[in-house]
Coordinates of C-alpha atoms in Angstrom, one line a residue:
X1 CA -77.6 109.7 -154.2
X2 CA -78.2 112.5 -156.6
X3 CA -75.0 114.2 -158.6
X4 CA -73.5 116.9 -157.3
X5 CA -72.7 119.5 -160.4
X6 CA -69.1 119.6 -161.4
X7 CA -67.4 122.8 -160.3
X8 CA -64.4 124.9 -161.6
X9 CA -62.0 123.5 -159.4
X10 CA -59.7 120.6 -158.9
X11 CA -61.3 117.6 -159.1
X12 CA -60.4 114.2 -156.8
X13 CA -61.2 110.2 -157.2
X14 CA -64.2 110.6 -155.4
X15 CA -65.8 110.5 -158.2
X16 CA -69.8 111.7 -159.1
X17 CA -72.4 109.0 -158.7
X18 CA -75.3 109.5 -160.7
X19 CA -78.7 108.8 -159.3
X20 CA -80.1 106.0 -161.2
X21 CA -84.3 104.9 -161.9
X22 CA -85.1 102.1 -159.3
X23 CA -84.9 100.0 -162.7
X24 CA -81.1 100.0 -162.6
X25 CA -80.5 101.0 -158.6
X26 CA -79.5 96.8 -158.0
X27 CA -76.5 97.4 -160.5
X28 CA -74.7 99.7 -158.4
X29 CA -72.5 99.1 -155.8
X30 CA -70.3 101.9 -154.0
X31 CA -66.1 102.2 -154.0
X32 CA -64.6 103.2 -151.0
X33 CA -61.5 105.0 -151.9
X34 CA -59.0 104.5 -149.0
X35 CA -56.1 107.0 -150.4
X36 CA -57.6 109.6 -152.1
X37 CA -55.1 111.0 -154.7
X38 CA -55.9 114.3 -155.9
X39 CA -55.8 113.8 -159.7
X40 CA -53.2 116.9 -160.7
X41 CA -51.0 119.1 -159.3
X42 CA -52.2 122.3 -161.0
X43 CA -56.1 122.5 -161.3
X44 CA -57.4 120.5 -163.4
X45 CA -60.7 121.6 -165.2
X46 CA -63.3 119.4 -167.1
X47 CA -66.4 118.5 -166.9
X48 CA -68.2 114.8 -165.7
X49 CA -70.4 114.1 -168.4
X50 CA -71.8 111.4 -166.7
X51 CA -75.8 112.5 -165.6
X52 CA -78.5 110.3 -165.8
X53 CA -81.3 113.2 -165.9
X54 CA -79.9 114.1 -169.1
X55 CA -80.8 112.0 -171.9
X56 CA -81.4 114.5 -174.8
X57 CA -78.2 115.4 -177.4
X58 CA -76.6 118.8 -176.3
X59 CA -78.0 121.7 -177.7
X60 CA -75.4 122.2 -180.6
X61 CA -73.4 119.9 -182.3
X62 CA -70.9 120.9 -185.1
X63 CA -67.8 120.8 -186.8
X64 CA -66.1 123.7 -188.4
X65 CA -63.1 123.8 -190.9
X66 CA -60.6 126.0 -191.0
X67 CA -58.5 126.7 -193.6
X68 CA -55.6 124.0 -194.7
X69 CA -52.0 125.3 -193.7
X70 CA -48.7 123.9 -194.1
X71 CA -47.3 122.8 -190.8
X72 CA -48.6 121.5 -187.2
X73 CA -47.3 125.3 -185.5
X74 CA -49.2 127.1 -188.1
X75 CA -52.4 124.8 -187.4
X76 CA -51.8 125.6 -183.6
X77 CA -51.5 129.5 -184.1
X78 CA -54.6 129.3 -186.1
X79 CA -56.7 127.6 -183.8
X80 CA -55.6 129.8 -180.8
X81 CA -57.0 132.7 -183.4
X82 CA -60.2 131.0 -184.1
X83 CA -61.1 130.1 -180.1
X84 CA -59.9 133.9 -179.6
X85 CA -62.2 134.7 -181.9
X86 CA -65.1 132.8 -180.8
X87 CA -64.4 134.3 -177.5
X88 CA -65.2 137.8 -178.1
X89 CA -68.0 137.4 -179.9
X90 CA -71.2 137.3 -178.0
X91 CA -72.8 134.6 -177.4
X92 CA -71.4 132.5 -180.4
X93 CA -73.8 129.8 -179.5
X94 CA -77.1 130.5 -178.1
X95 CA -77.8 126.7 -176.5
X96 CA -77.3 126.2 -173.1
X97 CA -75.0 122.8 -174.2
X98 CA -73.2 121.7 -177.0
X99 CA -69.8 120.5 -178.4
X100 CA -68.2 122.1 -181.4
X101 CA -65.1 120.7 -182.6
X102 CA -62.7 123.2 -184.7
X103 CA -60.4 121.4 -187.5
X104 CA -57.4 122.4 -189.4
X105 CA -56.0 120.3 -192.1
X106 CA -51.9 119.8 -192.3
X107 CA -51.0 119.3 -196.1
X108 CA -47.2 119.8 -196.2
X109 CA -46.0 118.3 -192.9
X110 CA -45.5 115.0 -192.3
X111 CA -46.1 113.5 -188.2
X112 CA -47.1 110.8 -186.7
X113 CA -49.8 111.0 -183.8
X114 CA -47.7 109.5 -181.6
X115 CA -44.3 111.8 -182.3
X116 CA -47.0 114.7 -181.1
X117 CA -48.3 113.5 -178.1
X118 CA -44.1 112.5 -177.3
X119 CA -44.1 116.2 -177.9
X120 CA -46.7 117.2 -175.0
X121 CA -44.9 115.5 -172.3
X122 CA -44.7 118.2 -170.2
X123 CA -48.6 118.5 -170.3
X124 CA -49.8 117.9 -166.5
X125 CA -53.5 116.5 -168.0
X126 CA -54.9 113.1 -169.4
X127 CA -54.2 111.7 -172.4
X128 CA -55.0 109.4 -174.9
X129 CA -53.9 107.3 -177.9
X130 CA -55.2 104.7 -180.4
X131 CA -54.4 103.3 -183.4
X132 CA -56.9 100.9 -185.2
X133 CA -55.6 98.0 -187.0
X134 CA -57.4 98.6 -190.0
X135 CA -58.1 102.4 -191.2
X136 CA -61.9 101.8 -191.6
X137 CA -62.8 105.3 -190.4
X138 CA -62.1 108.5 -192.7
X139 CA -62.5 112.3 -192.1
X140 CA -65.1 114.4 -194.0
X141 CA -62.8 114.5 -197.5
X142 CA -62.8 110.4 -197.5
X143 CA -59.1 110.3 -196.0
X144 CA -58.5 107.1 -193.9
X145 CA -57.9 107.7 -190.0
X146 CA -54.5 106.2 -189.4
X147 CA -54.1 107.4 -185.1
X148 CA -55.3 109.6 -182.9
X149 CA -53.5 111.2 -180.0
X150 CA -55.5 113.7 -177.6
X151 CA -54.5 116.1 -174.5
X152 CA -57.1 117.5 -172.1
X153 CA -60.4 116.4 -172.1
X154 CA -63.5 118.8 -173.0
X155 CA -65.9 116.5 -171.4
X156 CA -64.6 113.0 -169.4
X157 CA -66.9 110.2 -168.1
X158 CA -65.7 108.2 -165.0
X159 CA -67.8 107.1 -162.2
X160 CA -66.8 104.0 -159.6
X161 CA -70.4 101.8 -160.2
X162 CA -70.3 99.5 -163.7
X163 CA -71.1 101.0 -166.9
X164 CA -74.1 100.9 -167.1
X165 CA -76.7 101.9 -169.9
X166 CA -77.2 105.6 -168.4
X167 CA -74.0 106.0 -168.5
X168 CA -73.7 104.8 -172.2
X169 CA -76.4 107.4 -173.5
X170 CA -74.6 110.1 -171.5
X171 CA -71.4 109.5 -173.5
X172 CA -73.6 109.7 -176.8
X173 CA -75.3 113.0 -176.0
X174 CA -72.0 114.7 -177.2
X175 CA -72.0 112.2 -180.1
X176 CA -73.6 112.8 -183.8
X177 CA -73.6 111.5 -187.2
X178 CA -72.8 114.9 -188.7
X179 CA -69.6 115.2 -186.3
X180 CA -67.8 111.5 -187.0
X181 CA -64.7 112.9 -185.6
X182 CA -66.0 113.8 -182.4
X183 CA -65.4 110.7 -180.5
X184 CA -64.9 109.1 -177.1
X185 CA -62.0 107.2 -176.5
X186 CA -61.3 105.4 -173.2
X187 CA -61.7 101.7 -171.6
X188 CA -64.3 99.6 -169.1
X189 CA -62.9 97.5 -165.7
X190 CA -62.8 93.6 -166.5
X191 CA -64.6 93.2 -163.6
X192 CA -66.6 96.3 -162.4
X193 CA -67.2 94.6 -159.1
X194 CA -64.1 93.5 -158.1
X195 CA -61.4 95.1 -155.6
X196 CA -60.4 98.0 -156.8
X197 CA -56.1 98.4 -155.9
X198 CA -54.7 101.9 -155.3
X199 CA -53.3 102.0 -159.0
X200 CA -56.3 101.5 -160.9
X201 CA -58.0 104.1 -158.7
X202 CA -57.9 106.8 -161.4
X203 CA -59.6 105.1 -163.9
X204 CA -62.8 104.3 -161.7
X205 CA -65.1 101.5 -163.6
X206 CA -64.5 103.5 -166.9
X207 CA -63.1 106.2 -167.9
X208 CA -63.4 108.1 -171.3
X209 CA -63.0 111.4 -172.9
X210 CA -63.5 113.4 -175.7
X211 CA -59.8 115.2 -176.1
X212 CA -59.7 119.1 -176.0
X213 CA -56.9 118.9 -178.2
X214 CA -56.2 116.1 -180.3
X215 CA -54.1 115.6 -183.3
X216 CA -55.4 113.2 -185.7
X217 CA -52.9 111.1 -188.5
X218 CA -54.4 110.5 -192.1
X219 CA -53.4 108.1 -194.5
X220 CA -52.4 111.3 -196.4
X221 CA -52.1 114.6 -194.1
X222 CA -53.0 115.3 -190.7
X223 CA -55.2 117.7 -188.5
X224 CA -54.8 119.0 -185.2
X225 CA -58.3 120.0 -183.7
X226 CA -59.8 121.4 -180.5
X227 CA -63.1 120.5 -179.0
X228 CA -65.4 122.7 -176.8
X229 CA -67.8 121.1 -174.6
X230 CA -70.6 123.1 -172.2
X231 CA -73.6 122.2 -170.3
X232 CA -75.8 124.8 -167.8
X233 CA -77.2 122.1 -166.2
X234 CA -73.6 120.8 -165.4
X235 CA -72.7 124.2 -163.8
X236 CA -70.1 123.8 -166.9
X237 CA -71.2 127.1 -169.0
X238 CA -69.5 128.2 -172.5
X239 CA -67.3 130.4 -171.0
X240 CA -65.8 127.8 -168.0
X241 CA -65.4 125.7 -171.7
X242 CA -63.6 128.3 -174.0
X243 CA -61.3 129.7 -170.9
X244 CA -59.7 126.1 -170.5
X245 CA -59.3 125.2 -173.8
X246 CA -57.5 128.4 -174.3
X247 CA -55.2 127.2 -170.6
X248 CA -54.8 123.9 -172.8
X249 CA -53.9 125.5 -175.8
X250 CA -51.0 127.8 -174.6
X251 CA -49.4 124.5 -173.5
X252 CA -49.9 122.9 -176.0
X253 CA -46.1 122.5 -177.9
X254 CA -45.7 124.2 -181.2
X255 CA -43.4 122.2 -182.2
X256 CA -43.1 118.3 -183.1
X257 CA -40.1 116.7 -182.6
X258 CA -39.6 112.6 -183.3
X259 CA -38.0 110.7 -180.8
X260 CA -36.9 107.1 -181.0
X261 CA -38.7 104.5 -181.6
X262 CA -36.5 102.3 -179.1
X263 CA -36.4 101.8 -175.8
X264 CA -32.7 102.7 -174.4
X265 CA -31.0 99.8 -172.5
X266 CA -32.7 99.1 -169.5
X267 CA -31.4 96.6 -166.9
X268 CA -34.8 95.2 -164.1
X269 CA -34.0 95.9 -160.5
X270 CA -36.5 93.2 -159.7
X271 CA -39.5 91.4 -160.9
X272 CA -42.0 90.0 -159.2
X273 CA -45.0 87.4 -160.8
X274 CA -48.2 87.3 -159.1
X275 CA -49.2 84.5 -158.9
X276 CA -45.1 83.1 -158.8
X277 CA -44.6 79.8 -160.8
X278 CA -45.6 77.4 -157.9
X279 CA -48.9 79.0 -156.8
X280 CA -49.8 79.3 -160.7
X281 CA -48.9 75.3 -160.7
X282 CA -51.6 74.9 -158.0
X283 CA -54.4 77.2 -159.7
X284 CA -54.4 75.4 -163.0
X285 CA -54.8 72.3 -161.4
X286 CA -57.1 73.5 -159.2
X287 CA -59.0 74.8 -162.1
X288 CA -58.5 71.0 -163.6
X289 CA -60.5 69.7 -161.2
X290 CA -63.3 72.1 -161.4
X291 CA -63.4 71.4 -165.0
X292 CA -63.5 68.0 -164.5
X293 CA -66.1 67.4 -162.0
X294 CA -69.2 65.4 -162.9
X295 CA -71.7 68.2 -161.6
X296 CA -69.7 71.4 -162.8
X297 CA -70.7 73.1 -165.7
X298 CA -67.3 75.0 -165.7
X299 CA -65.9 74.0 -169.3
X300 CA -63.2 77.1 -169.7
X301 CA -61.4 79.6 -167.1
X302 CA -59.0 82.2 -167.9
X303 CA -56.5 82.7 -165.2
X304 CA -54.2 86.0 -165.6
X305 CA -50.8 86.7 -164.2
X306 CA -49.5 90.1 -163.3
X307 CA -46.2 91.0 -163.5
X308 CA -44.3 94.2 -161.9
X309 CA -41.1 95.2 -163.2
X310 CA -38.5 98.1 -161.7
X311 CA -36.1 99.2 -164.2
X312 CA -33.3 101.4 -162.7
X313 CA -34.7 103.9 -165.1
X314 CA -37.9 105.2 -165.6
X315 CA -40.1 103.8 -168.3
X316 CA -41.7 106.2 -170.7
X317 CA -45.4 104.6 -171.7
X318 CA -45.1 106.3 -175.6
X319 CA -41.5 105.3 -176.1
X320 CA -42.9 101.6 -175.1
X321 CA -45.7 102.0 -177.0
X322 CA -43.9 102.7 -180.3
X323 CA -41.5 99.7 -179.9
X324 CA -44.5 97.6 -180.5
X325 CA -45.3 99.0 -183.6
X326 CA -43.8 95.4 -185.2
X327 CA -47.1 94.1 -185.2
X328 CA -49.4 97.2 -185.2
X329 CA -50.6 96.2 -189.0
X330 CA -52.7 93.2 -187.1
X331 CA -52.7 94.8 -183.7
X332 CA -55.2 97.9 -182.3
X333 CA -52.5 100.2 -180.3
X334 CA -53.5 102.3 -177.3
X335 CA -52.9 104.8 -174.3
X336 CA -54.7 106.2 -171.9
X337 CA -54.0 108.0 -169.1
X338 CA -56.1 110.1 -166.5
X339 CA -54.5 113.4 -164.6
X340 CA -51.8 112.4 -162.4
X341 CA -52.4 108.6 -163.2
X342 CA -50.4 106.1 -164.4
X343 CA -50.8 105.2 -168.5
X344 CA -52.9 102.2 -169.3
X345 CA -51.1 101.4 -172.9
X346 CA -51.4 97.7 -175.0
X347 CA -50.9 96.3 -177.9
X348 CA -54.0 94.3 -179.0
X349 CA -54.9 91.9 -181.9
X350 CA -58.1 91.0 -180.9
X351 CA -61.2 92.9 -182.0
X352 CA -64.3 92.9 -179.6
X353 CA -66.6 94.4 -182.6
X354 CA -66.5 97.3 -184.9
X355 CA -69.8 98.8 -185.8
X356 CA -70.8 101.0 -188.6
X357 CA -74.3 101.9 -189.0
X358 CA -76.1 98.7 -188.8
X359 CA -73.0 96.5 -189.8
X360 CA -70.9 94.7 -186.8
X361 CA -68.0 92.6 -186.9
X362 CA -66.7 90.8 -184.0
X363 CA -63.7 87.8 -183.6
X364 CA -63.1 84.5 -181.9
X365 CA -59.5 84.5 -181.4
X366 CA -58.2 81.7 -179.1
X367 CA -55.0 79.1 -179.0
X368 CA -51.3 80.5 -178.9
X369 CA -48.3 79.3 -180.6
X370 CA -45.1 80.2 -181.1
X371 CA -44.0 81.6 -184.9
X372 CA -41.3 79.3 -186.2
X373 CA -38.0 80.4 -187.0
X374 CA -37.6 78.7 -190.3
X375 CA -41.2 78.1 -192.9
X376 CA -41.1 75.1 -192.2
X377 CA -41.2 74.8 -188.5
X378 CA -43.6 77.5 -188.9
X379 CA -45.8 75.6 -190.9
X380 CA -45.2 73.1 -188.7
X381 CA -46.6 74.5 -185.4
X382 CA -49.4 75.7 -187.2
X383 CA -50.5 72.0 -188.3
X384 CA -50.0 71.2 -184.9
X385 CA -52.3 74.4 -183.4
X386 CA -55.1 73.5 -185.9
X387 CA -55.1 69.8 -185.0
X388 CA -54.8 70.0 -181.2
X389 CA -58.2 69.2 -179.4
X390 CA -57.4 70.9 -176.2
X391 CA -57.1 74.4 -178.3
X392 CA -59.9 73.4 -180.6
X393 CA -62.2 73.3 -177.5
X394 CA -60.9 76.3 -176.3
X395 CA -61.6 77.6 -179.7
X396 CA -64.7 76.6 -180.3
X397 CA -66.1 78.0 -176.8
X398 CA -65.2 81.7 -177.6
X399 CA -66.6 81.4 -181.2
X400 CA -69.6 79.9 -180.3
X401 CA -70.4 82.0 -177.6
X402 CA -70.0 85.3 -179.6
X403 CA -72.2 83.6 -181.9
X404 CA -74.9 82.9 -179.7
X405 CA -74.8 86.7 -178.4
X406 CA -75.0 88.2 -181.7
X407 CA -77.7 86.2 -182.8
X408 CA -79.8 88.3 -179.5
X409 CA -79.7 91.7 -181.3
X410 CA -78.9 90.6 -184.8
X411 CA -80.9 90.0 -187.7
X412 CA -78.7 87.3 -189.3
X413 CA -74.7 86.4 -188.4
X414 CA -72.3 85.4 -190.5
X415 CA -69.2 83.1 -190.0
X416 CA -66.5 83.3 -191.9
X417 CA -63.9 81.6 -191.7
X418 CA -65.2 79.3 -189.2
X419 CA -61.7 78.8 -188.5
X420 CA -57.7 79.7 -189.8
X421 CA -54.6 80.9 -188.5
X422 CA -53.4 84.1 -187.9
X423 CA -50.4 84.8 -188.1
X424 CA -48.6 88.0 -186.1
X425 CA -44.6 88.4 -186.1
X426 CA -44.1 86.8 -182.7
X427 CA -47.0 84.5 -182.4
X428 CA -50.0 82.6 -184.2
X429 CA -53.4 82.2 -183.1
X430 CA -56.2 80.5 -183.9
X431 CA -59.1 82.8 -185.5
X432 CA -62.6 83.2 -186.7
X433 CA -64.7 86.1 -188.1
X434 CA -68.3 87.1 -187.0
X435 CA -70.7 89.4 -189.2
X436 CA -73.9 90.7 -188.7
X437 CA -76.6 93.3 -188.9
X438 CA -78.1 95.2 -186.1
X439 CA -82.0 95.7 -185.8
X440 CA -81.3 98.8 -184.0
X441 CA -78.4 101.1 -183.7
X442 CA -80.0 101.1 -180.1
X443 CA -78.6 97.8 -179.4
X444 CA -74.7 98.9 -179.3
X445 CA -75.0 99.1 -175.7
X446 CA -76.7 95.4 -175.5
X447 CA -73.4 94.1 -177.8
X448 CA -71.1 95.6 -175.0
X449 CA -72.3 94.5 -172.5
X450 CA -73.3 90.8 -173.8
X451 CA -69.7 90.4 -175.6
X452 CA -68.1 91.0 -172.4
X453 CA -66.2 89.5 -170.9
X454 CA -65.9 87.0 -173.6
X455 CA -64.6 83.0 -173.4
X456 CA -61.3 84.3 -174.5
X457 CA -60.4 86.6 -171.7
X458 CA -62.7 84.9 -169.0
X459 CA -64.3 81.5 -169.7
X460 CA -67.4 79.6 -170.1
X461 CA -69.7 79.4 -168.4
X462 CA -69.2 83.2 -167.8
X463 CA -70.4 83.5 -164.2
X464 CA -69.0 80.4 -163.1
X465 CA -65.8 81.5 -164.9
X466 CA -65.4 84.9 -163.1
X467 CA -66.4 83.4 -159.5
X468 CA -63.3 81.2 -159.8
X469 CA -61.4 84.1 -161.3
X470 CA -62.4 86.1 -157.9
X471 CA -61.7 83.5 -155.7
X472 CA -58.4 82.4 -157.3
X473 CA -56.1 86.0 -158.2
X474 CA -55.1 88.2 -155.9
X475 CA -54.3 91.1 -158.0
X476 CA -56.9 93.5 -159.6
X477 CA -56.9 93.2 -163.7
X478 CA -58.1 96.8 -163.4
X479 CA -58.8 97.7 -167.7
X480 CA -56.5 94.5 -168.6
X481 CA -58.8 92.2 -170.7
X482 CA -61.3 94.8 -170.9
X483 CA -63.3 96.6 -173.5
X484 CA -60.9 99.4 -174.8
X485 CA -61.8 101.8 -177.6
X486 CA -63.9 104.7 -178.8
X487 CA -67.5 105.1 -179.5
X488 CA -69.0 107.8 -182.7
X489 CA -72.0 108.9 -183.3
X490 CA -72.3 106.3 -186.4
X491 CA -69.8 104.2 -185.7
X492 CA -67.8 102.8 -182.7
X493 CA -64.9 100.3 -182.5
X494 CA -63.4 97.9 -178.7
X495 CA -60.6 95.8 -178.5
X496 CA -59.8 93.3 -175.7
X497 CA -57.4 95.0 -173.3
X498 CA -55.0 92.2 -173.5
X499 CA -51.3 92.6 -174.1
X500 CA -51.5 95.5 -172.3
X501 CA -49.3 97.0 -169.0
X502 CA -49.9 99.8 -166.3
X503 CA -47.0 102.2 -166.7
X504 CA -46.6 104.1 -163.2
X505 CA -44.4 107.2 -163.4
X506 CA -40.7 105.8 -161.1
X507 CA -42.4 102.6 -160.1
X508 CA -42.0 100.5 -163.0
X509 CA -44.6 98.8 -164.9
X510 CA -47.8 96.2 -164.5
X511 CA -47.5 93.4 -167.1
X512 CA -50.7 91.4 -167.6
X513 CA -50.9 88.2 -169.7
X514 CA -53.8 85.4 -169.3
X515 CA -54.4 82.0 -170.5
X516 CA -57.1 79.6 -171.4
X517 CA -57.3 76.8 -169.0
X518 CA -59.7 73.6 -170.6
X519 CA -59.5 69.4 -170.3
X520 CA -56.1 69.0 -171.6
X521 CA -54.0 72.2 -170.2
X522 CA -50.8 71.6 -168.6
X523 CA -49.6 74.2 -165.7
X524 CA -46.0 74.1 -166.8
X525 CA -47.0 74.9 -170.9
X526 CA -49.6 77.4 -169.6
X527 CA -47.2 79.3 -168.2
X528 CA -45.2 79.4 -171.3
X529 CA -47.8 80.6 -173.3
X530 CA -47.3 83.3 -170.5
X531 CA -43.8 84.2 -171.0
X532 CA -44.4 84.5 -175.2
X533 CA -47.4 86.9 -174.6
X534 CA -45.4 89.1 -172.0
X535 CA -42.2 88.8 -174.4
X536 CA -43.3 91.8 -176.5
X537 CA -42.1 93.7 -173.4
X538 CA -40.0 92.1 -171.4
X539 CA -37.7 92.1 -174.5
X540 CA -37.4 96.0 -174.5
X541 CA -35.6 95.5 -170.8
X542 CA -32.4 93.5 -170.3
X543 CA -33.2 90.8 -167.8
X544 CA -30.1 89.5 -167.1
X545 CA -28.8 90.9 -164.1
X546 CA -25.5 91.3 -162.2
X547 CA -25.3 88.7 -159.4
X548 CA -25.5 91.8 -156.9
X549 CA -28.6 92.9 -157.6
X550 CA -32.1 90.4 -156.6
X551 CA -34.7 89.6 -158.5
X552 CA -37.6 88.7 -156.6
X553 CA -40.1 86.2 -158.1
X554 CA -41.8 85.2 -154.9

């Protein structure tokens, strides 16, 4: 089915299907959306990048810099100037498509990304947020990238069929090496082909965008930017672009206020585990057996639990977010939320590969332990991690297996160390790195796709892994345990979605956790590695409830 152009008008779920060569037609299946939500309240204009005819960069690509100022209101007032500017001029840009990002530095004035997006609350359009866990990336004067935070989208990229690579050269047509700030942030389904539930809907099988306005935290300083995105061939011309950024931008708050980085006392109405305790009991053992038949070739599974709590008061994603920043030195942070959908927001430690020109990294990370309360219980446990074989198998499955596909599209891969602790506040794991050199920049595509789902969020072998999966959990994992992250024109970086909840606006929140399930597991410890991955947010509720009220954990 060819793809209808997007309009200037309120867009719904059904989202655009691009028409595919024969090549890649057995890779798409079709979604059939039940409920259609409409994805805003207002009107909500953007433009699908996604288009499979169009496999040329846009016409113009660029980055302009305006002159420093002192505060974040002063950098809004003069980008409203400069896009007021570029509007009365005519024809600016004579290409039928580009993307032009306008910058303006912040030297006096001190915010965090996340205290500004707080600050556009009221804002009725998608959103993101991510926070690396190294600041690897810098802007054009060699200042490390700390977090970005971004509001309206000048070009998204969401369709219903699995990501496929059309759909990956459509995202880096608005991409350049010249413009490494112009990025697209967003995430990819676990499992594209699985059941999609009615709150995942929004996301499709990815979803990413390239903000319209996006404030961006420096190791010293900050900017706030806007982006302009336009394509003829989209129906989605210069001036559709330039009149809803300027919407977006008389939003946008002036003004940057810092709220609390602590979630207020919250007591759970009622929780409920999916699967509950007993029919968790009877999926790892059923897994067991799998594993331990003669003619299986089943060696790993990773079986998830989902996990919906109801506070009696609404739960703000960003306030959550920023409660977890105990461990945001060794973990990625992220949000992202479509129009009208809930916010998709984690806390991460585990890298599915960073690439910089040529240069990828990637991690095994694999076996969870408790941190002890004293250094020498601490150092305790971790003797007893490194020297258990059930985690050492589990281990060395995931590290091998990233090895093997790195070794497809690299020209030589590195391990080291082949194996160590690492240590976060709450919990130790153990951990190897990967390193190796791409033969093409081409083959970024071929290391998303091969790396996942990897052994540590699925199992080994993978398809064997993800038909038990299927056949054993009744909930959708939606973007839980998958790639999350942005891509640049030279450089792009994924985490693993894990640690990571759905935050619906009065409904309460999704809480996903998995575990690795090899010879060896026991149901009843399983489940507690459960409990200490969903503890980072359980503990911002109070779970102990009056005797009135129920807590359902059917």
């Amino acid at each position: 089915m060819a793809t209808p152009s997007p309009h200037n008008k309120c867009l719904t779920n059904t989202f655009l299907l691009s028409s595919l060569s024969k090549r890649h037609q057995h890779s798409i299946h079709t979604l059939h959306y039940p409920h259609q939500r409409s994805m805003c309240h207002g009107c909500y204009l953007s433009m699908n990048g996604c288009r499979k005819d169009s496999r040329e960069p846009v016409g113009t690509i660029e980055t302009q810099t305006l002159e420093p100022v002192a505060t974040t209101s002063m950098a809004l007032y003069s980008l409203k100037m400069a896009v007021s500017k570029m509007k009365s001029e005519p024809s600016p840009f004579r290409s039928s498509s580009g993307i032009v990002r306008l910058q303006v530095p912040i030297e006096e004035e001190e915010v965090e990304a996340i205290d500004w997006l707080h600050s556009q609350n009221h804002l009725l359009l998608p959103r993101c947020f991510f926070s690396g866990r190294e600041q690897n990336s810098s802007d054009s004067n060699g200042r490390s990238l700390v977090s970005v935070a971004g509001v309206g989208s000048a070009v998204f990229f969401c369709q219903p069929h699995p990501f496929s690579y059309w759909d990956w050269i459509s995202i880096r047509r608005f991409l350049s090496k010249s413009c490494p700030l112009i990025r697209a942030y967003g995430a990819i389904r676990f499992n594209a082909k699985a059941k999609v539930s009615s709150e995942w809907l929004p996301f499709g099988s990815f979803y990413f965008m390239i903000p319209q306005v996006e404030f961006n935290e420096l190791e010293v300083g900050s900017m706030l930017t806007t982006t302009i995105a336009w394509d003829n061939t989209f129906s989605w011309s210069w001036e559709n672009a330039i009149n809803a950024l300027q919407d977006t931008l008389s939003k946008v708050s002036a003004s940057v206020v810092r709220f609390p980085k602590q979630a207020p006392p919250t007591l759970i109405l009622s929780r409920h585990d999916i699967p509950s305790k007993k029919h968790w009991d009877i999926a790892v053992n059923r897994a067991l057996e799998m594993i331990k038949k003669n003619n299986s070739l089943l060696t790993k599974v990773v079986l998830a639990r989902s996990t919906r709590v109801v506070p009696t008061t609404s739960i703000d994603p960003l306030a959550w977010l920023a409660c977890l920043t105990v461990e945001s030195e060794k973990a990625y942070q992220f949000l992202l939320q479509p129009p009208n959908a809930p916010a998709f927001i984690g806390n991460t430690p585990e890298q599915l590969f960073h690439r910089k020109w040529l240069h990828i990294t990637s991690e095994a990370l694999a076996g969870t332990r408790a941190r002890g309360v004293s250094m020498s219980l601490d150092r305790q446990i971790e003797l007893d991690l490194l020297t258990s074989p059930k985690d050492d198998i589990e281990f060395t499955i995931v590290r091998d297996t990233i090895r093997r596909k790195l070794e497809g599209v690299c020209e030589k891969v590195v391990i080291k160390p082949k194996k160590m602790i690492r240590k976060l506040p709450r919990i130790q794991h153990l951990f190897a790195q990967l390193a190796g050199r791409l033969r093409s920049e081409e083959d970024e595509f071929e290391i998303l796709s091969s790396l996942h789902p990897s052994p540590a969020v699925c199992g080994f072998p993978t398809e064997e892994a993800q038909l038990l999966i299927a056949k054993t959990e009744v909930f959708d994992r939606g973007m839980y345990a998958g790639p999350v992250g942005w891509f640049g024109g030279g450089e792009s970086e994924f985490a693993v979605g894990i640690r990571s909840a759905l935050v619906e606006k009065d409904h309460g929140a999704l809480i996903y956790a998995g575990t690795g399930i090899v010879e060896g597991s026991n149901p009843y410890l399983e489940w507690d590695e459960l409990e200490l991955k969903t503890s980072q947010f359980t503990k911002l509720l109070k779970l102990d409830l009056p005797l009135r009220q129920k807590v359902d954990i059917k």
